[in-house]
Amino acid sequence: MDLNAPHMNFILACYIISAVVLVILTASIVIRSRQVEKKLDRLTAAGARRRRKADAGK
Amino acid sequence: MARFEKFANPTQFLRLQGFLQPWVTAITIILFVVGLYLSLFVAPADYQQKETVRIMFVHVPAAWAGLMVYTVMALSSAVAIIFRHPLADVAAKSAAPIGLAFTFLSLVTGALWGKPMWGTYWVWDARLTSMFVLFLLYLGYMAIWQAIEDPHRAARISSIVALVGFINVPIIKFSVDWWNTLHQPASVFKMNGPAISPSILIPLLVMGAAYSFLFLALHLLALKTEVNARKLRQMQLAEAGKV
């Protein structure tokens, strides 16, 4: 790749924006996954159980 | 069918996800490393577009992925409505932010490619406009989930929106054939085969596979998170009921 080619700023901008958006997307999914798992573990450790269908109807 | 239905059970799905996640993630990383190497260092400059052709290797896969994710959402929504599969609306909901990101990337990189090639960032031609409509459909779908508190109602309404919006997918695909557009016509998925040289087609296909596997890796993780989030909600409701 010729870095002195015309319009190189447009090419680099495309690759950088793609990388930033995909990293933010991945990070947000990973962080949310960890947050939910942590909360779930905390509740499970505290002895909480899921609402049964019979309870849900009450 | 019985084998497929086995994965309707969220516990079975979580087991499958745990097995697949590391493999899919590893394949995604390998595909991106190989794809970027081919795109930046192996593919030749185009005789007409020169180095600017390299934008294609991030623009086209993002557009393909944006369309693929919406198709997955529409199929999942159909399954949710027809079969009431317990994971179907979860699959559609967790795919939406990923599809939105891909569609956003296709619009932004397309604009950045358009400026040096067409002399403008944007024109309201059929391909660009229909792609922008796809972006709005993703936003609308996600807004429904945010706005409606009852998850069952949100699932039903968002599924209908996803299915109605699917009409836009073939419009995007065939917009360059049906209307006179500034955007170039299809050059890869054509009836008489690709119109691109293998030296450019191979890096493009590898990057397309990388984006597809990235979607699969992120979707598996987002699905797991959504299943756990629903479990968490049920536990919180049960706890609140005790008080």
PDB file of C-alpha atoms in Angstrom:
ATOM      1  CA  MET A   1       0.000   0.000   0.000  1.00  0.00           C
ATOM      2  CA  ASP A   2       1.323   3.404  -0.993  1.00  0.00           C
ATOM      3  CA  LEU A   3       0.898   5.726   2.003  1.00  0.00           C
ATOM      4  CA  ASN A   4       1.564   8.780  -0.164  1.00  0.00           C
ATOM      5  CA  ALA A   5      -1.251   7.949  -2.585  1.00  0.00           C
ATOM      6  CA  PRO A   6      -4.009  10.531  -3.044  1.00  0.00           C
ATOM      7  CA  HIS A   7      -7.051  10.255  -0.741  1.00  0.00           C
ATOM      8  CA  MET A   8      -5.058   8.253   1.831  1.00  0.00           C
ATOM      9  CA  ASN A   9      -6.787  10.250   4.607  1.00  0.00           C
ATOM     10  CA  PHE A  10     -10.170   8.865   3.460  1.00  0.00           C
ATOM     11  CA  ILE A  11      -8.824   5.293   3.392  1.00  0.00           C
ATOM     12  CA  LEU A  12      -7.252   5.549   6.860  1.00  0.00           C
ATOM     13  CA  ALA A  13     -10.377   7.229   8.259  1.00  0.00           C
ATOM     14  CA  CYS A  14     -12.509   4.284   7.047  1.00  0.00           C
ATOM     15  CA  TYR A  15     -10.264   1.674   8.687  1.00  0.00           C
ATOM     16  CA  ILE A  16      -9.905   3.652  11.935  1.00  0.00           C
ATOM     17  CA  ILE A  17     -13.650   4.371  12.244  1.00  0.00           C
ATOM     18  CA  SER A  18     -14.450   0.697  11.508  1.00  0.00           C
ATOM     19  CA  ALA A  19     -11.971  -0.465  14.166  1.00  0.00           C
ATOM     20  CA  VAL A  20     -13.262   2.013  16.777  1.00  0.00           C
ATOM     21  CA  VAL A  21     -16.947   1.169  16.195  1.00  0.00           C
ATOM     22  CA  LEU A  22     -16.331  -2.601  16.257  1.00  0.00           C
ATOM     23  CA  VAL A  23     -14.179  -2.353  19.414  1.00  0.00           C
ATOM     24  CA  ILE A  24     -16.850  -0.230  21.179  1.00  0.00           C
ATOM     25  CA  LEU A  25     -19.577  -2.694  20.073  1.00  0.00           C
ATOM     26  CA  THR A  26     -17.584  -5.709  21.303  1.00  0.00           C
ATOM     27  CA  ALA A  27     -16.650  -4.002  24.593  1.00  0.00           C
ATOM     28  CA  SER A  28     -20.251  -2.968  25.307  1.00  0.00           C
ATOM     29  CA  ILE A  29     -21.520  -6.540  24.753  1.00  0.00           C
ATOM     30  CA  VAL A  30     -18.738  -8.069  26.881  1.00  0.00           C
ATOM     31  CA  ILE A  31     -19.189  -5.510  29.710  1.00  0.00           C
ATOM     32  CA  ARG A  32     -22.987  -5.989  29.799  1.00  0.00           C
ATOM     33  CA  SER A  33     -22.530  -9.762  29.828  1.00  0.00           C
ATOM     34  CA  ARG A  34     -20.198  -9.525  32.840  1.00  0.00           C
ATOM     35  CA  GLN A  35     -22.498  -7.113  34.695  1.00  0.00           C
ATOM     36  CA  VAL A  36     -25.531  -9.387  34.259  1.00  0.00           C
ATOM     37  CA  GLU A  37     -23.539 -12.473  35.284  1.00  0.00           C
ATOM     38  CA  LYS A  38     -22.236 -10.715  38.400  1.00  0.00           C
ATOM     39  CA  LYS A  39     -25.749  -9.649  39.460  1.00  0.00           C
ATOM     40  CA  LEU A  40     -27.056 -13.160  38.776  1.00  0.00           C
ATOM     41  CA  ASP A  41     -24.270 -14.727  40.845  1.00  0.00           C
ATOM     42  CA  ARG A  42     -24.927 -12.269  43.697  1.00  0.00           C
ATOM     43  CA  LEU A  43     -28.642 -13.086  43.776  1.00  0.00           C
ATOM     44  CA  THR A  44     -28.009 -16.831  43.498  1.00  0.00           C
ATOM     45  CA  ALA A  45     -25.507 -16.651  46.360  1.00  0.00           C
ATOM     46  CA  ALA A  46     -28.092 -14.765  48.422  1.00  0.00           C
ATOM     47  CA  GLY A  47     -30.480 -17.720  47.944  1.00  0.00           C
ATOM     48  CA  ALA A  48     -32.865 -16.093  45.474  1.00  0.00           C
ATOM     49  CA  ARG A  49     -34.822 -18.371  43.168  1.00  0.00           C
ATOM     50  CA  ARG A  50     -36.643 -17.788  39.918  1.00  0.00           C
ATOM     51  CA  ARG A  51     -40.360 -17.078  40.099  1.00  0.00           C
ATOM     52  CA  ARG A  52     -42.294 -20.228  39.318  1.00  0.00           C
ATOM     53  CA  LYS A  53     -45.085 -20.110  36.746  1.00  0.00           C
ATOM     54  CA  ALA A  54     -47.631 -20.876  39.457  1.00  0.00           C
ATOM     55  CA  ASP A  55     -46.369 -17.882  41.469  1.00  0.00           C
ATOM     56  CA  ALA A  56     -46.358 -15.658  38.411  1.00  0.00           C
ATOM     57  CA  GLY A  57     -50.079 -16.233  37.893  1.00  0.00           C
ATOM     58  CA  LYS A  58     -50.987 -15.060  41.420  1.00  0.00           C
TER      59      LYS A  58
ATOM     60  CA  MET B   1     -36.857 -31.054  13.949  1.00  0.00           C
ATOM     61  CA  ALA B   2     -36.627 -32.696  17.389  1.00  0.00           C
ATOM     62  CA  ARG B   3     -32.881 -32.028  17.418  1.00  0.00           C
ATOM     63  CA  PHE B   4     -33.536 -28.355  16.574  1.00  0.00           C
ATOM     64  CA  GLU B   5     -36.216 -28.039  19.236  1.00  0.00           C
ATOM     65  CA  LYS B   6     -33.758 -29.273  21.861  1.00  0.00           C
ATOM     66  CA  PHE B   7     -32.075 -25.838  21.670  1.00  0.00           C
ATOM     67  CA  ALA B   8     -35.376 -24.101  22.408  1.00  0.00           C
ATOM     68  CA  ASN B   9     -34.452 -24.896  25.978  1.00  0.00           C
ATOM     69  CA  PRO B  10     -32.314 -21.973  27.246  1.00  0.00           C
ATOM     70  CA  THR B  11     -30.215 -24.313  29.422  1.00  0.00           C
ATOM     71  CA  GLN B  12     -29.351 -26.448  26.388  1.00  0.00           C
ATOM     72  CA  PHE B  13     -28.564 -23.295  24.435  1.00  0.00           C
ATOM     73  CA  LEU B  14     -26.234 -21.985  27.163  1.00  0.00           C
ATOM     74  CA  ARG B  15     -24.337 -25.279  27.069  1.00  0.00           C
ATOM     75  CA  LEU B  16     -23.982 -25.046  23.273  1.00  0.00           C
ATOM     76  CA  GLN B  17     -22.953 -21.374  23.527  1.00  0.00           C
ATOM     77  CA  GLY B  18     -20.250 -22.240  26.086  1.00  0.00           C
ATOM     78  CA  PHE B  19     -18.824 -24.829  23.686  1.00  0.00           C
ATOM     79  CA  LEU B  20     -19.023 -22.674  20.526  1.00  0.00           C
ATOM     80  CA  GLN B  21     -17.943 -19.263  21.887  1.00  0.00           C
ATOM     81  CA  PRO B  22     -14.145 -19.835  22.111  1.00  0.00           C
ATOM     82  CA  TRP B  23     -14.027 -21.513  18.669  1.00  0.00           C
ATOM     83  CA  VAL B  24     -16.068 -18.830  16.925  1.00  0.00           C
ATOM     84  CA  THR B  25     -14.031 -16.070  18.622  1.00  0.00           C
ATOM     85  CA  ALA B  26     -10.737 -17.692  17.555  1.00  0.00           C
ATOM     86  CA  ILE B  27     -11.936 -18.098  13.939  1.00  0.00           C
ATOM     87  CA  THR B  28     -13.078 -14.440  13.924  1.00  0.00           C
ATOM     88  CA  ILE B  29      -9.649 -13.192  15.052  1.00  0.00           C
ATOM     89  CA  ILE B  30      -7.832 -15.361  12.476  1.00  0.00           C
ATOM     90  CA  LEU B  31     -10.142 -14.193   9.667  1.00  0.00           C
ATOM     91  CA  PHE B  32      -9.615 -10.521  10.590  1.00  0.00           C
ATOM     92  CA  VAL B  33      -5.809 -10.890  10.739  1.00  0.00           C
ATOM     93  CA  VAL B  34      -5.690 -12.687   7.359  1.00  0.00           C
ATOM     94  CA  GLY B  35      -8.352 -10.430   5.810  1.00  0.00           C
ATOM     95  CA  LEU B  36      -6.658  -7.181   6.860  1.00  0.00           C
ATOM     96  CA  TYR B  37      -3.270  -8.444   5.673  1.00  0.00           C
ATOM     97  CA  LEU B  38      -4.720  -9.365   2.257  1.00  0.00           C
ATOM     98  CA  SER B  39      -6.711  -6.113   2.039  1.00  0.00           C
ATOM     99  CA  LEU B  40      -3.886  -3.734   2.991  1.00  0.00           C
ATOM    100  CA  PHE B  41      -0.724  -5.458   1.737  1.00  0.00           C
ATOM    101  CA  VAL B  42      -1.585  -8.080  -0.899  1.00  0.00           C
ATOM    102  CA  ALA B  43      -4.527  -6.724  -2.945  1.00  0.00           C
ATOM    103  CA  PRO B  44      -3.304  -4.495  -5.780  1.00  0.00           C
ATOM    104  CA  ALA B  45      -4.393  -0.893  -6.268  1.00  0.00           C
ATOM    105  CA  ASP B  46      -7.214  -0.564  -8.804  1.00  0.00           C
ATOM    106  CA  TYR B  47      -6.295   0.810 -12.247  1.00  0.00           C
ATOM    107  CA  GLN B  48      -9.030   3.438 -11.953  1.00  0.00           C
ATOM    108  CA  GLN B  49      -9.633   4.029  -8.229  1.00  0.00           C
ATOM    109  CA  LYS B  50      -5.980   3.463  -7.236  1.00  0.00           C
ATOM    110  CA  GLU B  51      -5.526   2.885  -3.463  1.00  0.00           C
ATOM    111  CA  THR B  52      -9.044   4.129  -2.682  1.00  0.00           C
ATOM    112  CA  VAL B  53     -10.348   0.686  -3.685  1.00  0.00           C
ATOM    113  CA  ARG B  54      -9.141  -0.548  -0.257  1.00  0.00           C
ATOM    114  CA  ILE B  55     -12.165   1.161   1.314  1.00  0.00           C
ATOM    115  CA  MET B  56     -14.224  -1.592  -0.342  1.00  0.00           C
ATOM    116  CA  PHE B  57     -12.740  -4.198   2.038  1.00  0.00           C
ATOM    117  CA  VAL B  58     -14.401  -2.559   5.060  1.00  0.00           C
ATOM    118  CA  HIS B  59     -17.407  -0.944   3.349  1.00  0.00           C
ATOM    119  CA  VAL B  60     -18.860  -3.929   1.452  1.00  0.00           C
ATOM    120  CA  PRO B  61     -18.568  -6.509   4.303  1.00  0.00           C
ATOM    121  CA  ALA B  62     -20.235  -4.019   6.692  1.00  0.00           C
ATOM    122  CA  ALA B  63     -23.122  -3.584   4.231  1.00  0.00           C
ATOM    123  CA  TRP B  64     -23.435  -7.375   3.716  1.00  0.00           C
ATOM    124  CA  ALA B  65     -23.410  -7.896   7.491  1.00  0.00           C
ATOM    125  CA  GLY B  66     -26.029  -5.167   8.027  1.00  0.00           C
ATOM    126  CA  LEU B  67     -28.355  -6.964   5.590  1.00  0.00           C
ATOM    127  CA  MET B  68     -27.541 -10.430   6.955  1.00  0.00           C
ATOM    128  CA  VAL B  69     -28.268  -9.383  10.547  1.00  0.00           C
ATOM    129  CA  TYR B  70     -31.624  -7.873   9.562  1.00  0.00           C
ATOM    130  CA  THR B  71     -32.494 -11.123   7.750  1.00  0.00           C
ATOM    131  CA  VAL B  72     -31.620 -13.068  10.928  1.00  0.00           C
ATOM    132  CA  MET B  73     -33.820 -10.655  12.926  1.00  0.00           C
ATOM    133  CA  ALA B  74     -36.748 -11.067  10.534  1.00  0.00           C
ATOM    134  CA  LEU B  75     -36.439 -14.894  10.525  1.00  0.00           C
ATOM    135  CA  SER B  76     -36.218 -14.976  14.332  1.00  0.00           C
ATOM    136  CA  SER B  77     -39.234 -12.680  14.555  1.00  0.00           C
ATOM    137  CA  ALA B  78     -41.217 -14.966  12.223  1.00  0.00           C
ATOM    138  CA  VAL B  79     -40.290 -17.977  14.374  1.00  0.00           C
ATOM    139  CA  ALA B  80     -41.258 -15.996  17.514  1.00  0.00           C
ATOM    140  CA  ILE B  81     -44.682 -15.151  16.084  1.00  0.00           C
ATOM    141  CA  ILE B  82     -45.485 -18.517  14.451  1.00  0.00           C
ATOM    142  CA  PHE B  83     -43.871 -21.083  16.794  1.00  0.00           C
ATOM    143  CA  ARG B  84     -43.470 -18.997  19.966  1.00  0.00           C
ATOM    144  CA  HIS B  85     -39.957 -20.382  20.286  1.00  0.00           C
ATOM    145  CA  PRO B  86     -38.644 -19.108  23.650  1.00  0.00           C
ATOM    146  CA  LEU B  87     -35.288 -18.039  22.213  1.00  0.00           C
ATOM    147  CA  ALA B  88     -36.547 -16.487  18.966  1.00  0.00           C
ATOM    148  CA  ASP B  89     -37.386 -12.980  20.204  1.00  0.00           C
ATOM    149  CA  VAL B  90     -34.228 -13.076  22.357  1.00  0.00           C
ATOM    150  CA  ALA B  91     -32.239 -13.814  19.179  1.00  0.00           C
ATOM    151  CA  ALA B  92     -33.861 -10.930  17.300  1.00  0.00           C
ATOM    152  CA  LYS B  93     -33.474  -8.455  20.161  1.00  0.00           C
ATOM    153  CA  SER B  94     -29.799  -9.243  20.772  1.00  0.00           C
ATOM    154  CA  ALA B  95     -28.952  -9.055  17.030  1.00  0.00           C
ATOM    155  CA  ALA B  96     -30.319  -5.508  16.579  1.00  0.00           C
ATOM    156  CA  PRO B  97     -27.458  -3.430  18.108  1.00  0.00           C
ATOM    157  CA  ILE B  98     -24.916  -5.466  16.126  1.00  0.00           C
ATOM    158  CA  GLY B  99     -26.808  -4.895  12.872  1.00  0.00           C
ATOM    159  CA  LEU B 100     -27.135  -1.201  13.685  1.00  0.00           C
ATOM    160  CA  ALA B 101     -23.347  -0.899  14.106  1.00  0.00           C
ATOM    161  CA  PHE B 102     -22.665  -2.680  10.784  1.00  0.00           C
ATOM    162  CA  THR B 103     -25.211  -0.533   8.933  1.00  0.00           C
ATOM    163  CA  PHE B 104     -23.762   2.642  10.488  1.00  0.00           C
ATOM    164  CA  LEU B 105     -20.297   1.553   9.309  1.00  0.00           C
ATOM    165  CA  SER B 106     -21.518   0.866   5.783  1.00  0.00           C
ATOM    166  CA  LEU B 107     -23.088   4.353   5.616  1.00  0.00           C
ATOM    167  CA  VAL B 108     -20.043   6.177   7.035  1.00  0.00           C
ATOM    168  CA  THR B 109     -17.409   4.282   5.017  1.00  0.00           C
ATOM    169  CA  GLY B 110     -19.622   4.621   1.930  1.00  0.00           C
ATOM    170  CA  ALA B 111     -19.744   8.398   2.418  1.00  0.00           C
ATOM    171  CA  LEU B 112     -15.957   8.491   2.870  1.00  0.00           C
ATOM    172  CA  TRP B 113     -15.540   6.452  -0.329  1.00  0.00           C
ATOM    173  CA  GLY B 114     -18.071   8.593  -2.195  1.00  0.00           C
ATOM    174  CA  LYS B 115     -16.269  11.891  -1.617  1.00  0.00           C
ATOM    175  CA  PRO B 116     -13.053  11.050  -3.549  1.00  0.00           C
ATOM    176  CA  MET B 117     -14.851   8.901  -6.174  1.00  0.00           C
ATOM    177  CA  TRP B 118     -18.115  10.770  -6.834  1.00  0.00           C
ATOM    178  CA  GLY B 119     -17.149  14.202  -5.493  1.00  0.00           C
ATOM    179  CA  THR B 120     -19.832  14.075  -2.787  1.00  0.00           C
ATOM    180  CA  TYR B 121     -20.355  12.343   0.550  1.00  0.00           C
ATOM    181  CA  TRP B 122     -24.042  11.688  -0.017  1.00  0.00           C
ATOM    182  CA  VAL B 123     -26.732  11.542  -2.674  1.00  0.00           C
ATOM    183  CA  TRP B 124     -30.333  10.494  -2.144  1.00  0.00           C
ATOM    184  CA  ASP B 125     -30.144   7.683  -4.706  1.00  0.00           C
ATOM    185  CA  ALA B 126     -32.061   4.425  -4.259  1.00  0.00           C
ATOM    186  CA  ARG B 127     -29.200   2.343  -2.783  1.00  0.00           C
ATOM    187  CA  LEU B 128     -28.018   4.951  -0.285  1.00  0.00           C
ATOM    188  CA  THR B 129     -31.539   5.932   0.744  1.00  0.00           C
ATOM    189  CA  SER B 130     -32.720   2.316   1.215  1.00  0.00           C
ATOM    190  CA  MET B 131     -29.596   1.621   3.300  1.00  0.00           C
ATOM    191  CA  PHE B 132     -30.392   4.676   5.421  1.00  0.00           C
ATOM    192  CA  VAL B 133     -33.950   3.329   5.848  1.00  0.00           C
ATOM    193  CA  LEU B 134     -32.407   0.063   7.136  1.00  0.00           C
ATOM    194  CA  PHE B 135     -30.464   2.112   9.705  1.00  0.00           C
ATOM    195  CA  LEU B 136     -33.732   3.796  10.808  1.00  0.00           C
ATOM    196  CA  LEU B 137     -35.476   0.393  10.996  1.00  0.00           C
ATOM    197  CA  TYR B 138     -32.806  -0.871  13.393  1.00  0.00           C
ATOM    198  CA  LEU B 139     -33.203   2.273  15.526  1.00  0.00           C
ATOM    199  CA  GLY B 140     -37.007   1.929  15.509  1.00  0.00           C
ATOM    200  CA  TYR B 141     -36.837  -1.759  16.456  1.00  0.00           C
ATOM    201  CA  MET B 142     -34.521  -0.997  19.390  1.00  0.00           C
ATOM    202  CA  ALA B 143     -36.673   1.966  20.458  1.00  0.00           C
ATOM    203  CA  ILE B 144     -39.700  -0.358  20.790  1.00  0.00           C
ATOM    204  CA  TRP B 145     -37.828  -2.594  23.233  1.00  0.00           C
ATOM    205  CA  GLN B 146     -36.785   0.492  25.216  1.00  0.00           C
ATOM    206  CA  ALA B 147     -40.220   2.105  25.215  1.00  0.00           C
ATOM    207  CA  ILE B 148     -42.435  -0.878  26.161  1.00  0.00           C
ATOM    208  CA  GLU B 149     -41.917  -2.226  29.662  1.00  0.00           C
ATOM    209  CA  ASP B 150     -43.811  -5.518  29.288  1.00  0.00           C
ATOM    210  CA  PRO B 151     -41.337  -7.841  27.501  1.00  0.00           C
ATOM    211  CA  HIS B 152     -44.072 -10.011  25.946  1.00  0.00           C
ATOM    212  CA  ARG B 153     -45.796  -6.987  24.397  1.00  0.00           C
ATOM    213  CA  ALA B 154     -42.470  -5.514  23.294  1.00  0.00           C
ATOM    214  CA  ALA B 155     -41.522  -8.860  21.694  1.00  0.00           C
ATOM    215  CA  ARG B 156     -44.805  -9.073  19.780  1.00  0.00           C
ATOM    216  CA  ILE B 157     -44.753  -5.492  18.450  1.00  0.00           C
ATOM    217  CA  SER B 158     -41.035  -5.510  17.615  1.00  0.00           C
ATOM    218  CA  SER B 159     -41.423  -8.845  15.773  1.00  0.00           C
ATOM    219  CA  ILE B 160     -44.140  -7.351  13.574  1.00  0.00           C
ATOM    220  CA  VAL B 161     -41.986  -4.273  12.891  1.00  0.00           C
ATOM    221  CA  ALA B 162     -38.986  -6.487  11.995  1.00  0.00           C
ATOM    222  CA  LEU B 163     -41.118  -8.554   9.601  1.00  0.00           C
ATOM    223  CA  VAL B 164     -42.717  -5.530   7.911  1.00  0.00           C
ATOM    224  CA  GLY B 165     -39.289  -3.866   7.625  1.00  0.00           C
ATOM    225  CA  PHE B 166     -37.858  -6.934   5.886  1.00  0.00           C
ATOM    226  CA  ILE B 167     -39.423  -5.689   2.650  1.00  0.00           C
ATOM    227  CA  ASN B 168     -36.545  -3.192   2.587  1.00  0.00           C
ATOM    228  CA  VAL B 169     -33.892  -5.948   2.267  1.00  0.00           C
ATOM    229  CA  PRO B 170     -34.689  -6.992  -1.349  1.00  0.00           C
ATOM    230  CA  ILE B 171     -35.229  -3.310  -2.170  1.00  0.00           C
ATOM    231  CA  ILE B 172     -31.628  -2.599  -1.051  1.00  0.00           C
ATOM    232  CA  LYS B 173     -30.280  -5.590  -3.004  1.00  0.00           C
ATOM    233  CA  PHE B 174     -32.081  -4.777  -6.267  1.00  0.00           C
ATOM    234  CA  SER B 175     -32.147  -0.956  -5.962  1.00  0.00           C
ATOM    235  CA  VAL B 176     -29.135  -0.687  -8.283  1.00  0.00           C
ATOM    236  CA  ASP B 177     -30.967  -2.760 -10.947  1.00  0.00           C
ATOM    237  CA  TRP B 178     -34.437  -1.240 -10.572  1.00  0.00           C
ATOM    238  CA  TRP B 179     -33.381   2.422 -10.531  1.00  0.00           C
ATOM    239  CA  ASN B 180     -30.702   4.549 -12.112  1.00  0.00           C
ATOM    240  CA  THR B 181     -28.274   5.077  -9.225  1.00  0.00           C
ATOM    241  CA  LEU B 182     -24.892   6.701  -8.686  1.00  0.00           C
ATOM    242  CA  HIS B 183     -23.952   3.596  -6.701  1.00  0.00           C
ATOM    243  CA  GLN B 184     -22.328   0.905  -8.851  1.00  0.00           C
ATOM    244  CA  PRO B 185     -24.355  -2.225  -9.757  1.00  0.00           C
ATOM    245  CA  ALA B 186     -23.793  -5.625  -8.098  1.00  0.00           C
ATOM    246  CA  SER B 187     -20.352  -7.037  -8.896  1.00  0.00           C
ATOM    247  CA  VAL B 188     -19.994 -10.072  -6.580  1.00  0.00           C
ATOM    248  CA  PHE B 189     -23.394 -11.794  -6.223  1.00  0.00           C
ATOM    249  CA  LYS B 190     -24.423 -11.855  -9.897  1.00  0.00           C
ATOM    250  CA  MET B 191     -26.206 -14.489 -11.968  1.00  0.00           C
ATOM    251  CA  ASN B 192     -23.200 -14.847 -14.298  1.00  0.00           C
ATOM    252  CA  GLY B 193     -20.574 -14.834 -11.536  1.00  0.00           C
ATOM    253  CA  PRO B 194     -18.440 -12.112  -9.910  1.00  0.00           C
ATOM    254  CA  ALA B 195     -17.126  -9.301 -12.095  1.00  0.00           C
ATOM    255  CA  ILE B 196     -14.096  -8.678  -9.861  1.00  0.00           C
ATOM    256  CA  SER B 197     -10.558  -9.983 -10.310  1.00  0.00           C
ATOM    257  CA  PRO B 198      -9.643 -12.785  -7.839  1.00  0.00           C
ATOM    258  CA  SER B 199      -6.801 -10.611  -6.470  1.00  0.00           C
ATOM    259  CA  ILE B 200      -9.470  -8.262  -5.070  1.00  0.00           C
ATOM    260  CA  LEU B 201     -12.334 -10.759  -4.699  1.00  0.00           C
ATOM    261  CA  ILE B 202     -10.446 -13.110  -2.317  1.00  0.00           C
ATOM    262  CA  PRO B 203      -9.560 -10.401   0.281  1.00  0.00           C
ATOM    263  CA  LEU B 204     -13.141  -9.123   0.011  1.00  0.00           C
ATOM    264  CA  LEU B 205     -14.599 -12.584   0.689  1.00  0.00           C
ATOM    265  CA  VAL B 206     -12.198 -13.178   3.606  1.00  0.00           C
ATOM    266  CA  MET B 207     -13.258  -9.843   5.135  1.00  0.00           C
ATOM    267  CA  GLY B 208     -16.904 -10.775   4.493  1.00  0.00           C
ATOM    268  CA  ALA B 209     -16.346 -14.036   6.391  1.00  0.00           C
ATOM    269  CA  ALA B 210     -14.583 -12.097   9.205  1.00  0.00           C
ATOM    270  CA  TYR B 211     -17.583  -9.764   9.628  1.00  0.00           C
ATOM    271  CA  SER B 212     -19.989 -12.737   9.527  1.00  0.00           C
ATOM    272  CA  PHE B 213     -18.034 -14.609  12.204  1.00  0.00           C
ATOM    273  CA  LEU B 214     -17.783 -11.420  14.269  1.00  0.00           C
ATOM    274  CA  PHE B 215     -21.569 -11.227  14.157  1.00  0.00           C
ATOM    275  CA  LEU B 216     -21.825 -14.886  15.194  1.00  0.00           C
ATOM    276  CA  ALA B 217     -19.368 -14.400  18.096  1.00  0.00           C
ATOM    277  CA  LEU B 218     -21.083 -11.235  19.358  1.00  0.00           C
ATOM    278  CA  HIS B 219     -24.557 -12.651  18.831  1.00  0.00           C
ATOM    279  CA  LEU B 220     -23.780 -15.803  20.823  1.00  0.00           C
ATOM    280  CA  LEU B 221     -22.522 -13.689  23.732  1.00  0.00           C
ATOM    281  CA  ALA B 222     -25.417 -11.203  23.504  1.00  0.00           C
ATOM    282  CA  LEU B 223     -27.904 -14.105  23.410  1.00  0.00           C
ATOM    283  CA  LYS B 224     -26.373 -15.612  26.534  1.00  0.00           C
ATOM    284  CA  THR B 225     -26.543 -12.194  28.242  1.00  0.00           C
ATOM    285  CA  GLU B 226     -30.201 -11.763  27.302  1.00  0.00           C
ATOM    286  CA  VAL B 227     -31.092 -15.252  28.586  1.00  0.00           C
ATOM    287  CA  ASN B 228     -29.289 -14.431  31.862  1.00  0.00           C
ATOM    288  CA  ALA B 229     -30.931 -10.981  32.031  1.00  0.00           C
ATOM    289  CA  ARG B 230     -34.378 -12.614  31.815  1.00  0.00           C
ATOM    290  CA  LYS B 231     -33.384 -15.121  34.507  1.00  0.00           C
ATOM    291  CA  LEU B 232     -32.227 -12.174  36.634  1.00  0.00           C
ATOM    292  CA  ARG B 233     -35.511 -10.319  36.086  1.00  0.00           C
ATOM    293  CA  GLN B 234     -37.499 -13.364  37.184  1.00  0.00           C
ATOM    294  CA  MET B 235     -35.369 -13.680  40.325  1.00  0.00           C
ATOM    295  CA  GLN B 236     -35.762  -9.979  41.118  1.00  0.00           C
ATOM    296  CA  LEU B 237     -39.544 -10.261  40.648  1.00  0.00           C
ATOM    297  CA  ALA B 238     -39.635 -13.321  42.920  1.00  0.00           C
ATOM    298  CA  GLU B 239     -37.600 -11.453  45.548  1.00  0.00           C
ATOM    299  CA  ALA B 240     -39.862  -8.404  45.292  1.00  0.00           C
ATOM    300  CA  GLY B 241     -42.893 -10.697  45.715  1.00  0.00           C
ATOM    301  CA  LYS B 242     -41.530 -11.986  49.042  1.00  0.00           C
ATOM    302  CA  VAL B 243     -41.388  -8.469  50.531  1.00  0.00           C
TER     303      VAL B 243
END
